[in-house]
CSV table of C-alpha atoms in Angstrom, one decimal:
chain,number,residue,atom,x,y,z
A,1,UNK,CA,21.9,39.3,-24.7
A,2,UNK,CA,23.0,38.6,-21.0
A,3,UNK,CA,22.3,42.0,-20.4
A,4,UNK,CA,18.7,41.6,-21.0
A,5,UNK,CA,18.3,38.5,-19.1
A,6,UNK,CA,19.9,40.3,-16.2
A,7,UNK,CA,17.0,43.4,-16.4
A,8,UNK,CA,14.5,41.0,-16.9
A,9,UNK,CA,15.5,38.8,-14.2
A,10,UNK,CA,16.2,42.3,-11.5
A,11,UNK,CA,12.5,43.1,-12.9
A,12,UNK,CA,10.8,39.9,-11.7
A,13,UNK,CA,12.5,39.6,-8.3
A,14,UNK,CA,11.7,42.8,-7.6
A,15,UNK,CA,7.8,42.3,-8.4
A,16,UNK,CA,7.8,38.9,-6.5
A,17,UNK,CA,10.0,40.2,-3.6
A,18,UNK,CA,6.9,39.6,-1.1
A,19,UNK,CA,7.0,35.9,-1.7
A,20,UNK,CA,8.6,33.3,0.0
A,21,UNK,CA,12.0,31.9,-2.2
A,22,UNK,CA,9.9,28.6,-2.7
A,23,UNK,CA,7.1,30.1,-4.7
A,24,UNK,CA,7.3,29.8,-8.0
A,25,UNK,CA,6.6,32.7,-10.0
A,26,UNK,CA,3.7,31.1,-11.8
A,27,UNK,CA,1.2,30.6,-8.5
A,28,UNK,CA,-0.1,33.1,-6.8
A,29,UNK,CA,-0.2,31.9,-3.3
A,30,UNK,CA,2.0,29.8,-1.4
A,31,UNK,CA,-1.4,27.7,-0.5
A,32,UNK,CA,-2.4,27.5,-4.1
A,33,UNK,CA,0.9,25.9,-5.6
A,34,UNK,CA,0.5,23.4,-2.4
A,35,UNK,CA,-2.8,22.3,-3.9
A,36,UNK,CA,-1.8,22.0,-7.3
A,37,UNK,CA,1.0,19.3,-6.0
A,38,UNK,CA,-0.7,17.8,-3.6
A,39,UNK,CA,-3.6,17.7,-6.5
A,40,UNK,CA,-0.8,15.9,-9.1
A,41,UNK,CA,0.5,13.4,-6.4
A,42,UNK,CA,-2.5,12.0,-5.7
A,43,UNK,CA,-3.3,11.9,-9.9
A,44,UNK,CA,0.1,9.9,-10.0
A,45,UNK,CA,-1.5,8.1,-6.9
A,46,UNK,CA,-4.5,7.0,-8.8
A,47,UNK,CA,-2.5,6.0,-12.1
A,48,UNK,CA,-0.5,3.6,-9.3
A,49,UNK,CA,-3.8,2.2,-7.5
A,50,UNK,CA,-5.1,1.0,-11.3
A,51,UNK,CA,-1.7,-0.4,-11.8
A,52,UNK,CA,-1.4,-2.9,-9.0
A,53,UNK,CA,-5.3,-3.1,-9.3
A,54,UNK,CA,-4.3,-5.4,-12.5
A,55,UNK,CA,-2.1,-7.3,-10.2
A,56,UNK,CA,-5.3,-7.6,-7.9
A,57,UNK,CA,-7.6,-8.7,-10.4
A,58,UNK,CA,-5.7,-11.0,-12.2
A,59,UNK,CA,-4.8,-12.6,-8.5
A,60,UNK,CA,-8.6,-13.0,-7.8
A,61,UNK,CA,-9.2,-14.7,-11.2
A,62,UNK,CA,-6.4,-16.9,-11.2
A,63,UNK,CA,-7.4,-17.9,-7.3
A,64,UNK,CA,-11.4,-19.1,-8.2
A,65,UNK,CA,-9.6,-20.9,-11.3
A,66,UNK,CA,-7.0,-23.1,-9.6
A,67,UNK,CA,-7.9,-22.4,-6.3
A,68,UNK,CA,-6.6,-25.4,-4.4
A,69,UNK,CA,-3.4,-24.6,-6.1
A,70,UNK,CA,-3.4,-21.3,-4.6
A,71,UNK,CA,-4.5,-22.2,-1.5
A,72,UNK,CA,-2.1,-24.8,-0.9
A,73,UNK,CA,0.9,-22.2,-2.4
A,74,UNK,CA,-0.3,-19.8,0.2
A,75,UNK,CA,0.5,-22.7,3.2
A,76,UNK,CA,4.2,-21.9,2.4
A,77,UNK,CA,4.1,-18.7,3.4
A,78,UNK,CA,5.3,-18.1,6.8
A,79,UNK,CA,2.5,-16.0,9.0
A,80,UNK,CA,5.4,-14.8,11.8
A,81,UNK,CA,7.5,-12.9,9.0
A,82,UNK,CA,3.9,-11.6,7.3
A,83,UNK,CA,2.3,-10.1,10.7
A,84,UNK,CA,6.2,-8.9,11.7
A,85,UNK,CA,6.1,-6.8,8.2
A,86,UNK,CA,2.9,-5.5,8.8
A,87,UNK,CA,3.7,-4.8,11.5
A,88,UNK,CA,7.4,-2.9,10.7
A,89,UNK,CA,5.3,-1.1,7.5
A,90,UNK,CA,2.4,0.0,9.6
A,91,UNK,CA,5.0,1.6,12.2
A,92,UNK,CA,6.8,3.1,9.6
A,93,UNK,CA,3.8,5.0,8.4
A,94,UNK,CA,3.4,6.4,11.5
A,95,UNK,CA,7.2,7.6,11.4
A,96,UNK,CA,6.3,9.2,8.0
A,97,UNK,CA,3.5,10.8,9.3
A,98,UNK,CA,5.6,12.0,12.1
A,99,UNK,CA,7.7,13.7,10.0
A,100,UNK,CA,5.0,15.7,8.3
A,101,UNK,CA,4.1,17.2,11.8
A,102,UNK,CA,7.9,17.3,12.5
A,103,UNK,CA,8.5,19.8,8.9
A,104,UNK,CA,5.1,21.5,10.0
A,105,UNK,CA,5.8,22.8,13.4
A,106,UNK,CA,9.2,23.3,11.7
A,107,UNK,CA,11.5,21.2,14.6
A,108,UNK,CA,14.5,20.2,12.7
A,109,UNK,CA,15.7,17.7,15.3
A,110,UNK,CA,12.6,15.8,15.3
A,111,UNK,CA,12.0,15.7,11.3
A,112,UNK,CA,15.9,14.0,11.4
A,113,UNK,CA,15.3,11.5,14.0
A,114,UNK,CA,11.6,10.7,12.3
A,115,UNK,CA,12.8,10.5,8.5
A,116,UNK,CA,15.4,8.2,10.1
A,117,UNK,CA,13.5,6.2,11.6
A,118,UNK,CA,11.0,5.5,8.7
A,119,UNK,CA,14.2,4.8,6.2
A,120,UNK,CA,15.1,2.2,8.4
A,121,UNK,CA,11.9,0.5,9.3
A,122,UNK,CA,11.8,0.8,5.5
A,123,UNK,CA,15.2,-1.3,5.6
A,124,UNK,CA,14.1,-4.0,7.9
A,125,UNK,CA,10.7,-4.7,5.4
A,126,UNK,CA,13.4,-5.6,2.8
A,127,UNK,CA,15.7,-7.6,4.7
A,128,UNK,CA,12.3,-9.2,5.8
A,129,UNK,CA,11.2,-9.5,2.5
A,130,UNK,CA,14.8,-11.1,1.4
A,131,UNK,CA,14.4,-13.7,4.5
A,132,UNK,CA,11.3,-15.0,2.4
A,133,UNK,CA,12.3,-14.6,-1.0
A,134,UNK,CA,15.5,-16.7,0.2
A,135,UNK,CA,13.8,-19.1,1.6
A,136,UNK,CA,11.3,-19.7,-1.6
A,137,UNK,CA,14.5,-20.3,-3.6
A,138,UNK,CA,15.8,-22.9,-1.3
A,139,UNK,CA,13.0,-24.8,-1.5
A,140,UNK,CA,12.5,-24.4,-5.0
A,141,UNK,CA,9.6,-22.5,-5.1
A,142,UNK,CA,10.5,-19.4,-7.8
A,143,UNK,CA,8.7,-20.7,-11.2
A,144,UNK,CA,10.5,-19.8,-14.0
A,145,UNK,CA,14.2,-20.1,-12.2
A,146,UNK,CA,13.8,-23.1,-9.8
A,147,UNK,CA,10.7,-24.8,-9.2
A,148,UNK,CA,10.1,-28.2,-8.0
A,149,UNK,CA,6.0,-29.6,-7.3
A,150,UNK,CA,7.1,-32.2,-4.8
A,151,UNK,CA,5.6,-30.3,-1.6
A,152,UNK,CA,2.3,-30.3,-3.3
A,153,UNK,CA,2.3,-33.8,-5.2
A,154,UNK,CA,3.6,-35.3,-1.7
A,155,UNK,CA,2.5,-32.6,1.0
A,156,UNK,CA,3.8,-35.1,3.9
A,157,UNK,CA,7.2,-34.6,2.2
A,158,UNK,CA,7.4,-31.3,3.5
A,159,UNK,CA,6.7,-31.9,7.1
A,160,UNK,CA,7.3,-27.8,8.9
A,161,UNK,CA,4.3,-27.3,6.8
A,162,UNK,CA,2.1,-31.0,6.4
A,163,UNK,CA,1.7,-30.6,10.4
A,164,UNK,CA,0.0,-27.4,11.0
A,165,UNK,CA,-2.4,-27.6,7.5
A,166,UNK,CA,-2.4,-31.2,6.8
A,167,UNK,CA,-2.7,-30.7,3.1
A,168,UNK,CA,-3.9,-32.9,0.6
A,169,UNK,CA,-1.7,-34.3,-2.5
A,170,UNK,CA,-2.4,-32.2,-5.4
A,171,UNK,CA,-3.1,-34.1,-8.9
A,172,UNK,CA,-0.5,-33.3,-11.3
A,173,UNK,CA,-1.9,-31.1,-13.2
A,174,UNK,CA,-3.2,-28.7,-10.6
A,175,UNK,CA,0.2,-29.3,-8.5
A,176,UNK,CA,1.9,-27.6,-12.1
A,177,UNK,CA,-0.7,-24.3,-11.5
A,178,UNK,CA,1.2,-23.5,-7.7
A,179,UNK,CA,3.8,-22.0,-9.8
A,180,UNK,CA,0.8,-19.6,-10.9
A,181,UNK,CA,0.5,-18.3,-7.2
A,182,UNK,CA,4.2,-18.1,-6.8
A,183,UNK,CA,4.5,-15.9,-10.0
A,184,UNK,CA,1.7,-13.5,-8.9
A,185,UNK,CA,3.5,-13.4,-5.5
A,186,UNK,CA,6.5,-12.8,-6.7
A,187,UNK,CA,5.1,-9.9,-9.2
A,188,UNK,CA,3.3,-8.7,-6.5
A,189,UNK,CA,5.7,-8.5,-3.5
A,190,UNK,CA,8.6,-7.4,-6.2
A,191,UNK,CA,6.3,-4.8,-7.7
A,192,UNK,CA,6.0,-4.0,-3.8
A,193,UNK,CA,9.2,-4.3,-2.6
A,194,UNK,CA,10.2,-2.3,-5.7
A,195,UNK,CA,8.2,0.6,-4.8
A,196,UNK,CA,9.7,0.4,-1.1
A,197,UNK,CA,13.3,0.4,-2.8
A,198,UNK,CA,12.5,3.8,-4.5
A,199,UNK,CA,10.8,4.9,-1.2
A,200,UNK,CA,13.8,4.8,0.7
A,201,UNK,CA,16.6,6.3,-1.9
A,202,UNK,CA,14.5,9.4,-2.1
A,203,UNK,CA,14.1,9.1,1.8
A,204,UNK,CA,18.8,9.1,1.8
A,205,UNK,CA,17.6,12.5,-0.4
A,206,UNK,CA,15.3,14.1,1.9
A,207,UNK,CA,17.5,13.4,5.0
A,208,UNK,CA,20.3,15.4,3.3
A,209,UNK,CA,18.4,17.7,2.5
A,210,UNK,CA,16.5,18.2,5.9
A,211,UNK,CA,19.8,18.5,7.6
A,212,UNK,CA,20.4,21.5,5.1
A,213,UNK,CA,16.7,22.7,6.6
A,214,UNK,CA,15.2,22.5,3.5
A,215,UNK,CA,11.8,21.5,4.9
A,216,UNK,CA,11.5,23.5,7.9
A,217,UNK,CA,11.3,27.0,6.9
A,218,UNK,CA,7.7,26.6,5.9
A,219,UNK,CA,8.1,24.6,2.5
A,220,UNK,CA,6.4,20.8,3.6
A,221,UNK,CA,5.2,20.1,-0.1
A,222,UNK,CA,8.2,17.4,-0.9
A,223,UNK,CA,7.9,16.2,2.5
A,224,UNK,CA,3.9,15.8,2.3
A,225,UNK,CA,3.6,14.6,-1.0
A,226,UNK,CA,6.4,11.6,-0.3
A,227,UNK,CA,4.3,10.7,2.7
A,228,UNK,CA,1.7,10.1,0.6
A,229,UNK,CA,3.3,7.9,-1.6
A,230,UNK,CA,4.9,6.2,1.4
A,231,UNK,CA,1.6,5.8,3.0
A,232,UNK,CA,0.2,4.2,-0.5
A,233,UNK,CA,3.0,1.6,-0.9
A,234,UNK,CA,1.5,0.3,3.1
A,235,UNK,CA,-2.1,0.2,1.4
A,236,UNK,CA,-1.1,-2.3,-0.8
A,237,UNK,CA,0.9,-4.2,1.4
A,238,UNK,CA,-2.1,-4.6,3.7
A,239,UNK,CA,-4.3,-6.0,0.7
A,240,UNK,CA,-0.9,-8.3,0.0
A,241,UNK,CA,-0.7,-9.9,3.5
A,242,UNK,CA,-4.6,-10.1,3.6
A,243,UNK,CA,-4.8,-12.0,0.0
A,244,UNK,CA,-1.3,-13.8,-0.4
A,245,UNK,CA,-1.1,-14.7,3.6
A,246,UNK,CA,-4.2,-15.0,5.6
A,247,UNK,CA,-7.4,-15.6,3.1
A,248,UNK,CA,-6.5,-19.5,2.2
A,249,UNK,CA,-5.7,-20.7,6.0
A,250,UNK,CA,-9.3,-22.3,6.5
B,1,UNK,CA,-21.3,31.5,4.0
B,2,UNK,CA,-19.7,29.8,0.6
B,3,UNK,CA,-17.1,32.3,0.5
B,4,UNK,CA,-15.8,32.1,4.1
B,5,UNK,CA,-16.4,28.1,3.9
B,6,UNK,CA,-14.2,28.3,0.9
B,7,UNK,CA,-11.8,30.4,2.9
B,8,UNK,CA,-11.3,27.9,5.2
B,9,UNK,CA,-11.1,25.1,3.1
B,10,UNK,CA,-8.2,26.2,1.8
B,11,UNK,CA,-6.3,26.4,5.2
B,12,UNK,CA,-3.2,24.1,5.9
B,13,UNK,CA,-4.3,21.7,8.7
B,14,UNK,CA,-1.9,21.0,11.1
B,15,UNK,CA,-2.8,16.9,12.5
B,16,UNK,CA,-1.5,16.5,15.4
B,17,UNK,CA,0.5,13.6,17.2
B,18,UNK,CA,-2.0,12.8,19.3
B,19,UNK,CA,-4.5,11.4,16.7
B,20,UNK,CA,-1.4,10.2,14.8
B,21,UNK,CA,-0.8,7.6,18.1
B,22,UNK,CA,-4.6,6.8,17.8
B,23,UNK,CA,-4.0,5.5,14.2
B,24,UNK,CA,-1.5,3.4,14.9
B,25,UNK,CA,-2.6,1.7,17.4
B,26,UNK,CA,-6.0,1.0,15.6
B,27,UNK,CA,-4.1,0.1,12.9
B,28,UNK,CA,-1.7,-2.7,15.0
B,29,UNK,CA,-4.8,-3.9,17.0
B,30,UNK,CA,-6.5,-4.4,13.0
B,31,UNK,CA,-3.3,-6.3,12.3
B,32,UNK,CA,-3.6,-8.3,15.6
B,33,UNK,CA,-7.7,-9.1,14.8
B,34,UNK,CA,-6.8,-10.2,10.9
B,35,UNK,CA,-3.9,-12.4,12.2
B,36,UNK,CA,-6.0,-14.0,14.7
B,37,UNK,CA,-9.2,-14.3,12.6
B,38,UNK,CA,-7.2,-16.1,9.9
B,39,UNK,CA,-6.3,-18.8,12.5
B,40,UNK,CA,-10.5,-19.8,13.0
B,41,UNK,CA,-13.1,-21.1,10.6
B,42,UNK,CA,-15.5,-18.6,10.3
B,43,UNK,CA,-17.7,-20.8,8.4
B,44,UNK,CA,-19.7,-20.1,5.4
B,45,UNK,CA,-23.3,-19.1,3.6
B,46,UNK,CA,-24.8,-21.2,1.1
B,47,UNK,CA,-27.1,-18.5,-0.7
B,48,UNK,CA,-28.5,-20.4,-3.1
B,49,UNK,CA,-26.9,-23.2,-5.6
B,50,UNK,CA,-23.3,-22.7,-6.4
B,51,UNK,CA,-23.5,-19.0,-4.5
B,52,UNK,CA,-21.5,-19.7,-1.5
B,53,UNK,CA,-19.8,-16.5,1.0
B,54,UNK,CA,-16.7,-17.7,2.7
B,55,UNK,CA,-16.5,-15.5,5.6
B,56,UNK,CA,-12.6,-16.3,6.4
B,57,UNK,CA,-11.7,-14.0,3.3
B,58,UNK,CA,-15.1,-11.6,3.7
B,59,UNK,CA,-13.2,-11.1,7.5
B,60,UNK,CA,-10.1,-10.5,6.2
B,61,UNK,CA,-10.8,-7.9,3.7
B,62,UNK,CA,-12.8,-6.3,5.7
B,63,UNK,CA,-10.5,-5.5,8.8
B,64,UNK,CA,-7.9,-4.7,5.4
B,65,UNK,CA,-10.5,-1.8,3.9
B,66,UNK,CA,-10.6,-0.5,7.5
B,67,UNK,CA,-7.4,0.3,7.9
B,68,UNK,CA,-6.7,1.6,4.4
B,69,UNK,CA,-9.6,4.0,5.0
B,70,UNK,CA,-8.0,5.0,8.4
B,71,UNK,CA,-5.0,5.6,6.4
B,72,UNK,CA,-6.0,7.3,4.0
B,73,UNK,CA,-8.4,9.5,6.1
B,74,UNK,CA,-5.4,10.1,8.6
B,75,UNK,CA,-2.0,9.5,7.6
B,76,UNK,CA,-3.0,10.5,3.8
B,77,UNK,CA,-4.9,13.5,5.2
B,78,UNK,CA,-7.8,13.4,3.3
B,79,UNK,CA,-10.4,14.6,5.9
B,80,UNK,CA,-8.5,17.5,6.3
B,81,UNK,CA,-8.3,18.0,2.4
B,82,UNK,CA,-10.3,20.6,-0.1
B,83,UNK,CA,-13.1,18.3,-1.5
B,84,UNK,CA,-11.1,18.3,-5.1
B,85,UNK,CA,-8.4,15.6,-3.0
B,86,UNK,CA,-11.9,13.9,-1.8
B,87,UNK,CA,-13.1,13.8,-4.8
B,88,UNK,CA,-10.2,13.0,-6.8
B,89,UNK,CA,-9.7,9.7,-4.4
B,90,UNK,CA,-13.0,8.6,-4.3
B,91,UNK,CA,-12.8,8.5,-8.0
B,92,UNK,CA,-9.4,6.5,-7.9
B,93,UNK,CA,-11.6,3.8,-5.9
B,94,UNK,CA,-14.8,3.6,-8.5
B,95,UNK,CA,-12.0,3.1,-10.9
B,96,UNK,CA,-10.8,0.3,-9.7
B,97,UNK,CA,-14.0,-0.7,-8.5
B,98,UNK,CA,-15.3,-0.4,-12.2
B,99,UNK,CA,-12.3,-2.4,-13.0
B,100,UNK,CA,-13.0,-5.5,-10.9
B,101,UNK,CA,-16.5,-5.6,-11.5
B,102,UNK,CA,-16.6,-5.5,-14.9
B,103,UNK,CA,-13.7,-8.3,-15.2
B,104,UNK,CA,-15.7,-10.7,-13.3
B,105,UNK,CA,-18.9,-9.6,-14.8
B,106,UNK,CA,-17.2,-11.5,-18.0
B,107,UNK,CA,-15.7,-14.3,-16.6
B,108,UNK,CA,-18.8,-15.1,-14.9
B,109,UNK,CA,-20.9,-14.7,-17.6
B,110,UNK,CA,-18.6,-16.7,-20.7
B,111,UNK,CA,-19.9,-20.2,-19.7
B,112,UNK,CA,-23.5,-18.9,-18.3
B,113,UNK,CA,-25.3,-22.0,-17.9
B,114,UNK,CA,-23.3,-24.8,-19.1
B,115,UNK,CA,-22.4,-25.4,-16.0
């Protein structure tokens, strides 16, 4: 029995003994398997856009329902930390894309310094992201866990924000549907932030493994097809600042 | 012609840093534009009764759509891609397109004229 498998295995290395040790036996070109994954990330891709596109929709519908509910839930959010996390994301993309061309040309060094980099821009989005989130909890704005209307029943009560919007006091009623925008917000940036958290353990991965040269002798699939899912996760977060932040200002 | 147009299709394309640089930047003067837009009333169209645009959001979306086409042209490397990846993408968008216009198609339509 193990004899066998030995044979069969000498017989297939020496017919595929042209091939580069990343091709797997069953493409025929090294440019043909990269299709075919390239091809499958961007199915999983598309599976991801219809995902958070229910997010999307139900976030549109929900906003022409109850929409000075939503409008006056989006005042709490704070524009500095929004535009800084754009800002961080956007930067890290570049990074990301950096990296590509850095396992491309095949420079070691560089692909180190660049998947570093984007893993930690990647880190500061969270601790961003926790900097709001914490603040939504103390002022009891998470439905569900701790949620208190006062700041739209009584907007003067909440003066930081009263002086730049000069809000109106929400009837009861509608004051009760805010907790609808801080749910979808919270799904929405947690679905996000979610997506971020897996982004950057399988960026601890491909560091390791870059500084074992994994991706620089010619194999850039893994790195190529994670920058498309990192550059996917900043799409959304650009239709996330645009709807939850900036949209209900005027 | 198909053949060799095929041929070269197929090629890996190296995008280099320099248009990389370009991106961003566009992409952090689209964040700058969206930020400041959101800070001015932009006013709004009365088409006809009860059929108003707000241009505040119309702004906003737009300078969004933008840069995820920039994105995905650039960082996603699209316009360097076979046209199975273009095609495969744009279809990802009618999707969702399909997806949003036919959930609003019904909730505009359930109280047609009692309003």
């Amino acid at each position: 029995m193990s004899d066998s498998t030995t044979v069969a295995n000498n017989a297939l290395a020496e017919e595929h003994h042209e091939h580069p040790s990343y091709q797997r036996h069953h493409f025929e070109t090294v440019d043909q398997q990269f299709d075919a994954t390239n091809f499958a990330m961007w199915l999983f891709l598309l599976t991801e856009i219809m995902f958070f596109g229910g997010l999307f929709v139900a976030y549109m519908i929900m906003r022409n329902w109850y929409y000075p509910a939503f409008v006056e839930g989006s005042h709490q959010l704070s524009i500095f930390w929004g535009t800084a996390n754009t800002a961080v994301l956007i930067i890290s993309s570049f990074t990301m894309a950096m990296s590509v061309w850095s396992a491309e040309v095949r420079r070691k060094g560089l692909l180190l310094l660049f998947l570093c980099l984007t893993f930690l821009f990647g880190l500061v989005f969270l601790g961003i992201k926790g900097i709001e989130w914490h603040e939504k909890w103390e002022k009891f704005h998470v439905p569900g866990l701790r949620y208190s209307e006062q700041a739209f029943l009584n907007p003067a009560s909440d003066p930081e924000v009263y002086k730049e919007y000069h809000d109106q006091p929400l009837s009861p009623d509608m004051a009760q549907k805010t907790q609808e925008y801080f749910f979808l917000y919270f799904a929405m940036t947690g679905m996000h932030a979610l997506h971020m958290l897996i982004g950057v353990s399988i960026l601890v991965f491909m560091i390791i493994r870059a500084k074992h040269g994994a991706y620089t002798s010619g194999h850039v699939t893994f790195v190529e097809n994670f920058g498309l899912y990192w550059h996917f996760v900043d799409i959304i977060w650009i239709y996330l600042f645009a709807l939850l932040y900036l949209i209900s200002r005027h | 012609m198909s053949e060799q147009h095929q041929q070269h299709e197929q090629e890996h394309h190296i995008v280099s840093p320099f248009t990389y640089v370009i991106i961003l930047l566009a992409l952090l003067t689209g964040t700058a534009l969206t930020v400041l837009a959101s800070y001015f009333d932009l006013g709004e169209w009365h088409i006809a009764h009860g059929v108003t645009i707000f241009w505040n959001p119309v702004a906003a979306l737009a300078i969004a759509s933008t840069k995820m086409i920039l994105v995905v042209l650039f960082f996603m490397h699209v316009k360097y891609s076979r046209r199975l990846t273009k095609l495969t993408v744009a279809s990802g968008f009618f999707m969702f397109l399909v997806l949003i216009s036919m959930t609003l198609t019904d909730y505009m339509s359930r109280a047609w004229g009692r309003w």
